[in-house]
Short mmCIF file of C-alpha atoms in Angstrom, two decimals:
data_model
loop_
_atom_site.label_atom_id
_atom_site.label_comp_id
_atom_site.label_asym_id
_atom_site.label_seq_id
_atom_site.Cartn_x
_atom_site.Cartn_y
_atom_site.Cartn_z
CA MET A 1 -59.64 -137.38 -48.47
CA ILE A 2 -58.57 -135.37 -45.39
CA GLU A 3 -55.59 -134.29 -47.36
CA ILE A 4 -57.72 -133.05 -50.23
CA LEU A 5 -59.93 -131.17 -47.82
CA ASP A 6 -56.87 -129.77 -46.15
CA ARG A 7 -55.44 -128.46 -49.39
CA TYR A 8 -58.53 -127.46 -51.27
CA GLY A 9 -61.12 -127.04 -48.49
CA LEU A 10 -61.05 -123.26 -48.56
CA LEU A 11 -61.25 -123.21 -52.34
CA LEU A 12 -64.31 -125.45 -52.23
CA LEU A 13 -65.80 -123.38 -49.46
CA MET A 14 -65.44 -119.90 -50.92
CA GLY A 15 -63.24 -119.87 -54.02
CA GLN A 16 -60.39 -117.39 -54.09
CA TYR A 17 -62.15 -115.05 -51.71
CA PRO A 18 -60.90 -112.72 -50.15
CA HIS A 19 -57.99 -112.54 -52.61
CA GLY A 20 -60.18 -113.12 -55.64
CA PRO A 21 -63.84 -113.54 -56.56
CA LEU A 22 -66.21 -115.42 -54.28
CA GLY A 23 -66.76 -119.00 -55.35
CA GLY A 24 -67.35 -122.53 -54.13
CA LEU A 25 -70.07 -123.39 -51.65
CA ALA A 26 -70.49 -119.74 -50.64
CA LEU A 27 -71.32 -118.80 -54.22
CA THR A 28 -73.67 -121.77 -54.53
CA ILE A 29 -75.62 -120.55 -51.49
CA CYS A 30 -75.58 -116.96 -52.76
CA LEU A 31 -76.90 -118.02 -56.17
CA ALA A 32 -79.67 -120.09 -54.61
CA LEU A 33 -80.62 -117.33 -52.17
CA ALA A 34 -80.63 -114.68 -54.88
CA GLY A 35 -82.77 -116.96 -57.02
CA LEU A 36 -85.24 -117.45 -54.19
CA VAL A 37 -85.40 -113.84 -53.03
CA ILE A 38 -85.86 -112.43 -56.53
CA SER A 39 -88.25 -115.08 -57.78
CA PHE A 40 -90.48 -115.18 -54.69
CA PRO A 41 -92.30 -111.86 -55.17
CA LEU A 42 -92.58 -112.58 -58.91
CA ALA A 43 -93.95 -116.04 -58.15
CA VAL A 44 -96.60 -114.52 -55.87
CA LEU A 45 -97.63 -112.28 -58.78
CA VAL A 46 -97.71 -115.27 -61.14
CA GLY A 47 -99.81 -117.25 -58.63
CA ILE A 48 -102.24 -114.35 -58.27
CA ALA A 49 -102.44 -113.94 -62.05
CA ARG A 50 -103.05 -117.68 -62.48
CA THR A 51 -106.05 -117.53 -60.12
CA SER A 52 -107.28 -114.16 -61.35
CA PRO A 53 -110.88 -113.80 -62.49
CA TRP A 54 -109.56 -111.88 -65.53
CA ARG A 55 -108.35 -113.78 -68.57
CA ALA A 56 -105.96 -111.01 -69.52
CA PHE A 57 -103.88 -111.96 -66.47
CA ARG A 58 -104.54 -115.70 -66.46
CA LEU A 59 -103.47 -116.42 -70.03
CA PRO A 60 -99.99 -114.85 -70.14
CA ALA A 61 -99.18 -116.32 -66.72
CA ALA A 62 -100.27 -119.77 -67.89
CA LEU A 63 -98.17 -119.36 -71.02
CA ILE A 64 -95.01 -118.51 -69.09
CA VAL A 65 -95.53 -121.26 -66.52
CA ASN A 66 -96.20 -123.97 -69.08
CA ALA A 67 -93.38 -122.89 -71.36
CA VAL A 68 -90.82 -122.83 -68.56
CA ARG A 69 -92.01 -126.06 -66.97
CA GLY A 70 -91.54 -127.81 -70.28
CA LEU A 71 -87.85 -126.89 -70.52
CA PRO A 72 -84.81 -128.28 -68.69
CA VAL A 73 -82.98 -125.77 -66.47
CA LEU A 74 -79.83 -126.30 -68.51
CA MET A 75 -81.70 -125.09 -71.57
CA LEU A 76 -82.79 -121.97 -69.70
CA ILE A 77 -79.18 -121.30 -68.77
CA PHE A 78 -78.10 -121.61 -72.41
CA TRP A 79 -80.88 -119.31 -73.49
CA ALA A 80 -80.04 -116.75 -70.83
CA TYR A 81 -76.37 -117.01 -71.77
CA PHE A 82 -77.00 -116.15 -75.41
CA ILE A 83 -80.23 -114.17 -75.31
CA VAL A 84 -79.81 -111.82 -72.34
CA PRO A 85 -76.71 -110.09 -73.87
CA LEU A 86 -78.54 -109.77 -77.20
CA MET A 87 -81.55 -108.26 -75.48
CA ILE A 88 -79.75 -105.69 -73.36
CA GLY A 89 -76.95 -105.04 -75.85
CA ARG A 90 -73.97 -105.77 -73.62
CA SER A 91 -72.35 -108.82 -72.14
CA VAL A 92 -73.34 -109.98 -68.68
CA SER A 93 -71.44 -112.02 -66.11
CA GLY A 94 -71.98 -115.73 -65.75
CA ILE A 95 -73.44 -115.14 -62.31
CA THR A 96 -76.10 -112.77 -63.65
CA THR A 97 -76.90 -115.26 -66.40
CA VAL A 98 -77.41 -118.07 -63.93
CA ILE A 99 -79.54 -115.94 -61.63
CA CYS A 100 -81.74 -114.91 -64.58
CA ALA A 101 -82.23 -118.52 -65.60
CA LEU A 102 -82.93 -119.73 -62.07
CA VAL A 103 -85.36 -116.90 -61.41
CA LEU A 104 -87.27 -117.74 -64.58
CA TYR A 105 -87.34 -121.40 -63.63
CA GLU A 106 -88.39 -120.79 -60.03
CA LEU A 107 -90.96 -118.22 -61.00
CA ALA A 108 -92.81 -120.92 -62.90
CA PHE A 109 -92.51 -123.63 -60.28
CA MET A 110 -93.06 -121.41 -57.27
CA GLY A 111 -95.86 -119.65 -59.14
CA GLU A 112 -97.59 -123.03 -59.21
CA VAL A 113 -96.95 -123.46 -55.49
CA VAL A 114 -98.56 -120.08 -54.84
CA ARG A 115 -101.48 -120.94 -57.12
CA ALA A 116 -102.06 -124.22 -55.28
CA GLY A 117 -101.81 -122.37 -51.96
CA ILE A 118 -104.41 -119.82 -53.02
CA GLU A 119 -106.72 -122.47 -54.40
CA ALA A 120 -106.45 -124.53 -51.20
CA ILE A 121 -108.06 -121.75 -49.15
CA PRO A 122 -111.72 -122.74 -48.69
CA LYS A 123 -114.20 -120.86 -50.87
CA GLY A 124 -116.10 -119.85 -47.73
CA GLN A 125 -113.21 -117.60 -46.72
CA VAL A 126 -113.56 -115.59 -49.91
CA GLU A 127 -117.33 -115.49 -49.59
CA ALA A 128 -117.14 -114.31 -45.99
CA ALA A 129 -114.72 -111.53 -46.89
CA ARG A 130 -116.60 -110.44 -50.01
CA SER A 131 -119.96 -110.52 -48.26
CA MET A 132 -118.65 -107.94 -45.77
CA GLY A 133 -117.90 -105.70 -48.73
CA MET A 134 -114.17 -106.32 -49.01
CA SER A 135 -112.87 -105.89 -52.56
CA TYR A 136 -111.05 -108.64 -54.50
CA ARG A 137 -107.77 -106.98 -53.67
CA GLN A 138 -108.50 -106.53 -49.96
CA THR A 139 -109.66 -110.14 -49.75
CA LEU A 140 -106.45 -111.33 -51.37
CA GLN A 141 -104.27 -109.14 -49.22
CA LYS A 142 -105.88 -109.61 -45.83
CA ILE A 143 -107.55 -113.01 -45.99
CA ILE A 144 -106.16 -115.26 -48.72
CA LEU A 145 -102.43 -114.53 -48.95
CA PRO A 146 -101.70 -114.46 -45.20
CA GLN A 147 -103.22 -117.92 -44.87
CA ALA A 148 -101.86 -119.30 -48.13
CA LEU A 149 -98.28 -118.13 -47.54
CA VAL A 150 -98.08 -119.80 -44.13
CA GLN A 151 -99.28 -123.08 -45.58
CA MET A 152 -96.94 -122.73 -48.53
CA ALA A 153 -93.83 -122.15 -46.42
CA PRO A 154 -92.72 -125.82 -46.50
CA SER A 155 -93.18 -126.01 -50.28
CA ILE A 156 -91.18 -122.85 -50.73
CA LEU A 157 -88.32 -124.24 -48.68
CA ASN A 158 -88.57 -127.35 -50.87
CA GLN A 159 -88.12 -125.18 -53.92
CA PHE A 160 -85.03 -123.73 -52.27
CA ILE A 161 -83.59 -127.24 -52.03
CA ASN A 162 -84.20 -127.61 -55.75
CA LEU A 163 -82.51 -124.31 -56.34
CA VAL A 164 -79.40 -125.33 -54.42
CA LYS A 165 -79.07 -128.41 -56.59
CA ASN A 166 -79.84 -126.58 -59.82
CA THR A 167 -77.07 -124.04 -59.23
CA SER A 168 -74.66 -126.88 -60.07
CA LEU A 169 -75.72 -126.50 -63.69
CA SER A 170 -73.98 -123.14 -63.87
CA TYR A 171 -70.80 -125.22 -64.09
CA ILE A 172 -71.58 -125.39 -67.80
CA ILE A 173 -70.92 -121.67 -68.26
CA SER A 174 -67.90 -121.69 -65.95
CA VAL A 175 -69.43 -119.97 -62.96
CA ASN A 176 -67.07 -120.86 -60.17
CA GLU A 177 -69.61 -122.36 -57.73
CA LEU A 178 -69.19 -125.56 -55.78
CA THR A 179 -69.45 -128.02 -58.67
CA TYR A 180 -67.11 -126.03 -60.88
CA ALA A 181 -64.66 -125.68 -58.01
CA ALA A 182 -64.71 -129.43 -57.46
CA TYR A 183 -64.24 -129.95 -61.18
CA GLN A 184 -61.15 -127.75 -61.07
CA VAL A 185 -59.76 -129.53 -58.04
CA ASN A 186 -60.25 -132.82 -59.82
CA ALA A 187 -58.51 -131.46 -62.90
CA GLN A 188 -55.50 -130.56 -60.80
CA LEU A 189 -55.31 -133.87 -58.96
CA LEU A 190 -56.24 -135.97 -62.02
CA THR A 191 -56.06 -139.31 -60.22
CA ARG A 192 -58.60 -138.99 -57.44
CA PRO A 193 -62.02 -138.32 -58.96
CA PHE A 194 -63.83 -140.65 -56.59
CA GLU A 195 -62.77 -138.73 -53.49
CA VAL A 196 -63.26 -135.30 -55.00
CA TYR A 197 -66.76 -136.04 -56.23
CA LEU A 198 -67.61 -137.81 -53.00
CA ILE A 199 -66.79 -134.60 -51.15
CA LEU A 200 -68.96 -132.73 -53.65
CA ALA A 201 -71.86 -135.16 -53.25
CA ALA A 202 -71.58 -135.16 -49.44
CA THR A 203 -71.66 -131.37 -49.34
CA TYR A 204 -74.81 -131.11 -51.47
CA PHE A 205 -76.39 -133.92 -49.54
CA LEU A 206 -75.71 -132.37 -46.15
CA ILE A 207 -77.16 -129.03 -47.16
CA CYS A 208 -80.23 -130.45 -48.84
CA TRP A 209 -80.84 -133.03 -46.16
CA SER A 210 -80.70 -130.50 -43.34
CA LEU A 211 -83.00 -128.24 -45.34
CA SER A 212 -85.47 -131.07 -45.79
CA LEU A 213 -85.38 -131.72 -42.05
CA ALA A 214 -86.35 -128.08 -41.67
CA VAL A 215 -89.16 -128.61 -44.19
CA GLY A 216 -90.51 -131.48 -42.10
CA LYS A 217 -90.38 -129.40 -38.96
CA MET A 218 -92.12 -126.52 -40.68
CA GLU A 219 -94.84 -128.84 -42.00
CA ARG A 220 -95.54 -130.10 -38.52
CA SER A 221 -95.83 -126.61 -37.10
CA VAL A 222 -98.10 -125.50 -39.95
CA ASN A 223 -100.32 -128.51 -39.34
CA GLN A 224 -100.37 -127.76 -35.65
CA ARG A 225 -101.47 -124.21 -36.31
CA ARG A 226 -104.26 -125.51 -38.46
CA GLN A 227 -105.69 -127.71 -35.74
CA LEU A 228 -105.07 -125.80 -32.56
CA ALA A 229 -108.01 -127.37 -30.81
CA PRO A 230 -108.74 -130.95 -31.82
CA GLY A 231 -112.41 -131.55 -32.46
CA ALA A 232 -113.20 -127.93 -33.26
CA ALA A 233 -114.99 -127.46 -36.56
CA MET B 1 -136.44 -103.23 -47.43
CA ILE B 2 -135.86 -106.22 -49.69
CA SER B 3 -138.00 -106.88 -52.70
CA PHE B 4 -137.86 -109.61 -55.30
CA ARG B 5 -139.66 -109.22 -58.59
CA ASP B 6 -139.99 -112.20 -60.95
CA VAL B 7 -136.57 -113.47 -59.95
CA GLU B 8 -135.34 -116.47 -61.89
CA LYS B 9 -132.12 -118.38 -61.77
CA TYR B 10 -130.88 -121.20 -63.95
CA TYR B 11 -127.94 -123.54 -63.47
CA GLY B 12 -127.59 -124.58 -67.10
CA THR B 13 -131.09 -125.77 -67.89
CA TYR B 14 -131.95 -126.47 -64.26
CA LYS B 15 -134.31 -123.92 -62.81
CA ALA B 16 -133.07 -123.07 -59.31
CA LEU B 17 -135.37 -120.11 -58.70
CA ASP B 18 -138.76 -119.81 -60.33
CA ALA B 19 -140.59 -116.48 -60.56
CA ILE B 20 -139.91 -115.31 -57.03
CA THR B 21 -141.85 -112.19 -56.11
CA GLU B 22 -141.74 -111.22 -52.47
CA THR B 23 -141.17 -108.27 -50.18
CA VAL B 24 -139.51 -108.15 -46.79
CA GLU B 25 -140.45 -105.09 -44.75
CA LYS B 26 -138.16 -103.15 -42.47
CA GLY B 27 -137.99 -104.78 -39.04
CA GLU B 28 -139.57 -107.98 -40.27
CA VAL B 29 -138.20 -111.43 -39.43
CA VAL B 30 -138.82 -113.79 -42.32
CA VAL B 31 -138.07 -117.48 -42.01
CA VAL B 32 -137.46 -119.43 -45.21
CA CYS B 33 -137.88 -123.17 -45.01
CA GLY B 34 -138.29 -126.11 -47.33
CA PRO B 35 -136.71 -129.43 -48.22
CA SER B 36 -133.05 -129.53 -49.20
CA GLY B 37 -132.45 -128.54 -52.81
CA SER B 38 -135.54 -126.34 -52.81
CA GLY B 39 -133.58 -123.16 -53.53
CA LYS B 40 -133.60 -121.55 -50.06
CA SER B 41 -129.86 -121.01 -49.89
CA THR B 42 -129.73 -119.91 -53.50
CA LEU B 43 -132.47 -117.39 -52.78
CA ILE B 44 -130.76 -115.88 -49.75
CA ARG B 45 -127.41 -115.76 -51.56
CA THR B 46 -128.90 -113.74 -54.42
CA ILE B 47 -129.78 -110.94 -51.99
CA ASN B 48 -126.14 -109.87 -51.60
CA ARG B 49 -125.14 -111.09 -55.04
CA LEU B 50 -123.09 -114.05 -53.93
CA GLU B 51 -125.17 -115.77 -56.62
CA PRO B 52 -126.02 -114.05 -59.89
CA ILE B 53 -129.59 -114.25 -61.14
CA SER B 54 -130.85 -115.01 -64.63
CA GLY B 55 -133.87 -112.74 -64.69
CA GLY B 56 -136.01 -110.33 -62.67
CA THR B 57 -134.83 -107.76 -60.14
CA ILE B 58 -133.91 -107.69 -56.47
CA SER B 59 -133.67 -104.44 -54.62
CA VAL B 60 -132.35 -103.78 -51.14
CA ASP B 61 -133.09 -100.39 -49.63
CA GLY B 62 -134.08 -99.19 -53.10
CA ILE B 63 -130.83 -100.28 -54.75
CA ASP B 64 -131.02 -102.70 -57.66
CA VAL B 65 -128.65 -105.42 -56.42
CA HIS B 66 -127.94 -107.06 -59.75
CA ALA B 67 -127.62 -103.90 -61.84
CA GLN B 68 -124.42 -103.67 -63.89
CA ASN B 69 -123.24 -100.40 -62.42
CA VAL B 70 -124.03 -100.99 -58.77
CA ASN B 71 -121.12 -100.77 -56.30
CA VAL B 72 -121.33 -104.33 -55.07
CA ASN B 73 -118.82 -103.85 -52.24
CA SER B 74 -120.63 -100.91 -50.72
CA LEU B 75 -123.92 -102.76 -51.16
CA ARG B 76 -122.62 -105.87 -49.42
CA SER B 77 -121.20 -103.85 -46.55
CA ARG B 78 -124.80 -102.98 -45.68
CA ILE B 79 -126.08 -106.57 -45.74
CA GLY B 80 -124.92 -108.84 -42.91
CA PHE B 81 -124.47 -112.47 -43.93
CA VAL B 82 -124.06 -115.46 -41.62
CA PHE B 83 -123.00 -118.78 -43.15
CA GLN B 84 -123.82 -122.33 -42.19
CA SER B 85 -120.11 -123.10 -41.86
CA PHE B 86 -119.22 -119.87 -39.95
CA ASN B 87 -116.26 -119.07 -42.25
CA LEU B 88 -114.34 -117.19 -39.58
CA PHE B 89 -110.82 -116.17 -40.59
CA PRO B 90 -108.60 -118.70 -38.79
CA HIS B 91 -105.44 -116.57 -38.96
CA LEU B 92 -107.07 -113.69 -37.10
CA SER B 93 -108.06 -113.49 -33.45
CA VAL B 94 -111.73 -113.29 -32.53
CA LEU B 95 -111.52 -109.52 -32.03
CA GLU B 96 -109.62 -109.09 -35.33
CA ASN B 97 -112.28 -111.13 -37.10
CA VAL B 98 -114.89 -108.71 -35.81
CA SER B 99 -112.91 -105.53 -36.51
CA ILE B 100 -111.37 -106.31 -39.92
CA GLY B 101 -114.52 -105.37 -41.84
CA PRO B 102 -114.92 -101.95 -40.22
CA THR B 103 -111.22 -101.10 -40.64
CA THR B 104 -110.81 -102.24 -44.24
CA VAL B 105 -114.23 -101.49 -45.69
CA LEU B 106 -115.61 -98.67 -43.55
CA ARG B 107 -112.15 -97.14 -42.94
CA GLN B 108 -112.75 -96.93 -39.21
CA SER B 109 -109.73 -96.41 -36.98
CA ALA B 110 -108.34 -99.58 -35.42
CA GLN B 111 -109.17 -98.21 -31.99
CA GLN B 112 -112.79 -97.47 -32.86
CA ALA B 113 -113.27 -100.84 -34.56
CA ARG B 114 -111.79 -102.68 -31.58
CA SER B 115 -113.90 -100.94 -29.00
CA HIS B 116 -117.06 -101.45 -31.02
CA GLY B 117 -115.97 -105.06 -31.62
CA LEU B 118 -115.66 -105.64 -27.88
CA VAL B 119 -119.16 -104.29 -27.34
CA LEU B 120 -120.50 -106.72 -29.95
CA LEU B 121 -118.55 -109.65 -28.53
CA ASP B 122 -120.03 -108.80 -25.16
CA LYS B 123 -123.48 -108.79 -26.74
CA VAL B 124 -122.98 -112.35 -28.05
CA GLY B 125 -121.48 -113.41 -24.72
CA LEU B 126 -117.89 -113.87 -25.91
CA ALA B 127 -116.02 -110.82 -24.65
CA SER B 128 -113.73 -113.17 -22.72
CA LYS B 129 -112.68 -114.86 -25.99
CA ALA B 130 -111.55 -111.68 -27.77
CA GLY B 131 -107.93 -112.83 -27.93
CA ALA B 132 -108.65 -116.46 -28.84
CA TYR B 133 -108.37 -117.88 -32.37
CA PRO B 134 -111.36 -119.42 -34.15
CA PRO B 135 -110.06 -123.03 -34.12
CA GLN B 136 -109.95 -122.83 -30.31
CA LEU B 137 -113.69 -122.17 -30.10
CA SER B 138 -116.67 -124.52 -30.19
CA GLY B 139 -119.01 -124.41 -33.18
CA GLY B 140 -121.62 -122.44 -31.26
CA GLN B 141 -119.04 -119.90 -30.15
CA GLN B 142 -117.68 -119.58 -33.69
CA GLN B 143 -121.13 -118.92 -35.05
CA ARG B 144 -121.75 -116.25 -32.41
CA VAL B 145 -118.47 -114.58 -33.39
CA ALA B 146 -119.60 -114.76 -37.03
CA ILE B 147 -122.81 -112.96 -36.08
CA ALA B 148 -120.80 -110.30 -34.21
CA ARG B 149 -118.54 -109.96 -37.25
CA ALA B 150 -121.54 -109.32 -39.49
CA LEU B 151 -123.04 -106.86 -36.98
CA ALA B 152 -119.79 -104.92 -36.83
CA MET B 153 -120.60 -103.47 -40.23
CA GLN B 154 -123.81 -102.07 -38.69
CA PRO B 155 -125.98 -103.43 -41.49
CA PRO B 156 -129.69 -102.63 -41.55
CA VAL B 157 -130.39 -106.19 -42.75
CA MET B 158 -129.06 -109.56 -41.61
CA LEU B 159 -129.24 -112.76 -43.68
CA PHE B 160 -128.77 -116.16 -42.06
CA ASP B 161 -128.11 -119.21 -44.22
CA GLU B 162 -128.89 -122.25 -42.04
CA PRO B 163 -126.89 -120.81 -39.13
CA THR B 164 -127.46 -123.78 -36.82
CA SER B 165 -127.33 -126.70 -39.26
CA ALA B 166 -123.62 -127.38 -38.77
CA LEU B 167 -123.84 -127.28 -34.97
CA ASP B 168 -124.02 -130.03 -32.40
CA PRO B 169 -127.52 -130.01 -30.87
CA GLU B 170 -126.40 -128.64 -27.51
CA MET B 171 -124.99 -125.52 -29.19
CA VAL B 172 -128.03 -124.60 -31.23
CA GLY B 173 -129.68 -122.78 -28.34
CA GLU B 174 -126.88 -120.29 -27.71
CA VAL B 175 -126.89 -119.20 -31.36
CA LEU B 176 -130.67 -118.97 -31.55
CA ASN B 177 -130.69 -116.85 -28.39
CA VAL B 178 -128.39 -114.32 -30.01
CA MET B 179 -130.64 -114.28 -33.08
CA LYS B 180 -133.74 -113.83 -30.94
CA GLN B 181 -132.09 -110.91 -29.18
CA LEU B 182 -131.35 -109.35 -32.56
CA ALA B 183 -134.95 -109.80 -33.65
CA ALA B 184 -136.12 -108.21 -30.40
CA ASP B 185 -133.87 -105.23 -31.16
CA GLY B 186 -135.84 -104.72 -34.37
CA MET B 187 -133.31 -106.03 -36.92
CA THR B 188 -134.64 -106.90 -40.35
CA MET B 189 -133.79 -110.57 -40.78
CA VAL B 190 -134.12 -113.27 -43.40
CA CYS B 191 -133.31 -116.70 -41.96
CA VAL B 192 -133.08 -119.98 -43.76
CA THR B 193 -133.65 -122.41 -40.92
CA HIS B 194 -135.61 -125.47 -39.85
CA GLU B 195 -135.73 -124.43 -36.22
CA MET B 196 -139.46 -124.47 -35.61
CA GLY B 197 -139.15 -123.06 -32.10
CA PHE B 198 -137.22 -120.07 -33.40
CA ALA B 199 -139.66 -119.56 -36.26
CA ARG B 200 -142.61 -119.65 -33.88
CA GLU B 201 -141.09 -117.35 -31.31
CA VAL B 202 -139.63 -114.56 -33.45
CA GLY B 203 -140.69 -115.21 -37.04
CA ASP B 204 -143.20 -112.74 -38.46
CA ARG B 205 -143.72 -114.80 -41.57
CA ILE B 206 -142.72 -118.13 -43.03
CA LEU B 207 -141.97 -118.70 -46.68
CA PHE B 208 -142.11 -122.33 -47.73
CA MET B 209 -140.08 -123.14 -50.81
CA ASP B 210 -139.88 -126.18 -53.03
CA ALA B 211 -138.38 -126.64 -56.50
CA GLY B 212 -137.22 -123.02 -56.58
CA ALA B 213 -140.64 -121.49 -55.99
CA ILE B 214 -142.33 -120.01 -52.92
CA LEU B 215 -145.31 -122.31 -52.46
CA GLU B 216 -146.72 -120.95 -49.26
CA ARG B 217 -146.62 -117.77 -47.20
CA ALA B 218 -148.05 -117.89 -43.71
CA SER B 219 -147.60 -116.86 -40.13
CA PRO B 220 -145.52 -119.42 -38.22
CA GLU B 221 -148.53 -120.40 -36.12
CA GLU B 222 -150.72 -121.18 -39.13
CA PHE B 223 -147.92 -122.79 -41.09
CA PHE B 224 -147.01 -125.35 -38.47
CA LYS B 225 -150.62 -125.98 -37.38
CA SER B 226 -152.33 -126.19 -40.74
CA PRO B 227 -150.10 -125.99 -43.79
CA GLN B 228 -152.15 -125.55 -46.97
CA HIS B 229 -150.02 -126.80 -49.83
CA PRO B 230 -149.67 -130.62 -50.01
CA ARG B 231 -145.87 -130.38 -50.14
CA ALA B 232 -145.86 -128.06 -47.14
CA GLN B 233 -148.06 -130.55 -45.29
CA LYS B 234 -145.59 -133.32 -46.02
CA PHE B 235 -142.65 -131.11 -45.00
CA VAL B 236 -144.21 -130.14 -41.66
CA ALA B 237 -145.08 -133.78 -40.95
CA ASP B 238 -141.50 -134.82 -41.81
CA ILE B 239 -139.76 -132.32 -39.55
CA ARG B 240 -142.16 -133.19 -36.71
CA HIS B 241 -141.04 -136.79 -36.86
CA ALA B 242 -137.36 -135.92 -37.08
#
């Protein structure tokens, strides 16, 4: 195992970089981060649309969320692989394809996280803001979202864990991230699949496990914020 | 200042407000009381359109509150509302709670809103808590901040929806004192409350409600001494024994 790490460690870590394209674990993290950063603002919009008093916003948002939630990520990757080039009229890289698919997937799931966060804010908060004359938009911006986003932070980090794992599916369209890199290493060695895939599993596990430790820590601090003074109403 | 004409409200087929016609004059302190479920809270919440009505009209300062084309935000900014459950914004400091209305709705400068906010916090006895966050305060303190927050909009009318019902008994007094001070300053007030002492001391009139209708109108003195309507008699006897 040490020997495999010794020979292929750098390949698994960052592909051929700096002599070739970035790959391996570094690409995995980049894909997941890009997915999160691009989908987050869209997910906030979806969450707002889902809780909007206007049907014209609620319905399309519900349609997207329910459609996407009913499909496996792999299916979204296939669709993005074949449909995105057709739609924009030129071919796109595997990385772009994967990011499109992950963003679509996360937008639905994180949109639901945002919706739940907005709905968890007590109705009295909205009433207090509106009864001072604040508009729907001002109430959302100054009262609801600041509170909802803090409480949602652990769930969002949870979605990031999901994203990290889901990037492994881009193996199917030969994007050279961690799983694909491990697959290639295994193809070269041929006789040592157990060790190669154990390294792969351990790497995913370490990342996701340390992220979930961070989620737990975040949850505790959010809870603490919520009950600064015990016994206060 | 506030006038109701034939106001009705239905929840489905349930009649929550029944032919309410009433006027509150400028500077008047009106106390609304009645058993729970009698429509008091519904009534007070229709005044700033937190609850829609099914029929009739309500006007505040000559503006038809429930008209289609009325600017509800500008209307609400001129009606102070204090809730039973305070509803302070927990992510904002006490001073920010008091100044957020003036800065966002009235477009005051942050500086102006803060200095006015400090004056109001001083008035409710909480200037020393300006930097604290709502969850760090007692219920009585939170409710006083909520009153300061409503006053920050400089409304000509203040509505109180059972402001002391969620408080521990020892904190009721501090909130009532702030309300009495307001009444002494000449504020027009509509208060849903069961605090007889408060009603006696500062109330100009009492409206007794049951089943969505105003059954009795009287001065506090008369109402508590000799209620006329049988249901009002029972109600006064009940709260005496409580």
